[in-house]
C-alpha angles and dihedrals in degrees: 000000000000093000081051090051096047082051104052091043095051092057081036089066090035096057114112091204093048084068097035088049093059098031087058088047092046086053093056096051094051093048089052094045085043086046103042090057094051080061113053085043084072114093098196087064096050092208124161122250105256113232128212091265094055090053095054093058092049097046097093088050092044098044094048086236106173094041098048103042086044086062088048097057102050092054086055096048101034097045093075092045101045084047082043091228085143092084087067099052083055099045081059084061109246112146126244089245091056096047094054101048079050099059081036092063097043086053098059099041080047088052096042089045086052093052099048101047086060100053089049098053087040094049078051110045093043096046094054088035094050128063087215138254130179135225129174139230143083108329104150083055094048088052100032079052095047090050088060102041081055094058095045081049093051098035086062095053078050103055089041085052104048088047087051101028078193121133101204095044103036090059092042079063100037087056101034098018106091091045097049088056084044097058087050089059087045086057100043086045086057091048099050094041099203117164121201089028117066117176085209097064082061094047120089104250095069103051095064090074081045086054098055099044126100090205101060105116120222094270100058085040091055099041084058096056106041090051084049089052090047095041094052086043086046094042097043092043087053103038082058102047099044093044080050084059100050094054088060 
């Protein structure tokens, strides 16, 4: 297992679209927080000035994050796949278990380098870009909460990935694939007409604006991050088992 994960991180590093992908992330977020400030210097719009703090809490929004690092991931998993390298890495006589927990791995510390090289450069540019200005309230839990809304997010593009090992399609649902689920629990929430109980306040695709607010209380933060926590476990576990299925 340590010689396949030497492997995997070495064509990890050597990966052109592992840098695009962040470079592209790391633009966003420059151009929003360049953005953001031309606003609220307009007095007809009669904006607030963002602070540092602000910015961090938008950066996964304005970077595209999920979309983009989704992208990202399935190029890494499928490529083997689509060169069919793959078939290498099993003539050395690593498992297919073992392979998967592998790419698995890399995934996640891509996805928490990632992450953290935005919140750096945005720490950095807004700092320099902002006078200042101060609020209060839980960031270390917002963040904390959007990480690992990020890794429940990628660990889905992986587990569709590796179930496809398609390019084309895997990135088609890594892109669309959240919110089509999404609109199903829409649909089931109007049909069961429940009111003070939706299925969607418990999906992906609504904790993100949770996650960026300064005025989520402690429930709603912890509810977003247990399901994160549950979605990435439930993805990973059947990602595995199907693609298991599909080698016998």
């Amino acid at each position: 297992m340590k010689n396949l994960l030497k492997f995997e991180f070495h064509k990890l590093f050597k990966q052109k679209s592992f840098y695009i992908c962040t470079i592209i992330m790391l633009v966003l977020s420059f151009f929003s927080i360049l953005l953001n400030k031309s606003l609220a210097n307009n007095p007809e719009l009669n904006m607030a000035m963002p602070t540092v703090m602000s910015s961090l809490l938008t950066a996964v929004n304005s970077s595209n994050f999920t979309m983009i690092c989704g992208i990202f991931i399935a190029l890494f998993v499928c490529t083997d796949y689509d060169q069919q390298t793959i078939k290498n890495v099993y003539s050395r006589g690593f498992s297919r278990s073992k392979v998967y927990f592998a790419k698995y791995i890399v995934c996640f510390f891509s996805t928490l380098i990632i992450f953290a090289t935005m919140l750096i450069f945005t720490y950095g540019i807004s700092k320099s870009t902002f006078d200042g200005g101060k609020e209060t309230g839980n960031y270390v839990g917002l963040l904390s909460g959007q990480f690992l809304f990020c890794i429940a997010y990628s660990s889905f593009v992986f587990a569709v990935s590796l179930i496809i090992k398609k390019v084309g399609v895997s990135i088609a649902l890594a892109i669309l694939g959240p919110s089509l689920i999404g609109t199903v629990i829409n649909l089931l929430d109007a049909f069961l007409k429940i009111d003070d109980f939706k299925l969607n306040s418990y999906w992906l695709n609504s904790f993100i604006s949770d996650l960026t607010s300064l005025a989520t209380d402690n429930t709603r933060l912890i509810i977003c991050t247990i399901f994160s926590i549950l979605y990435a476990v439930a993805f990973i576990i059947i990602g595995y088992f199907i693609s298991k299925k599909q080698e016998n």
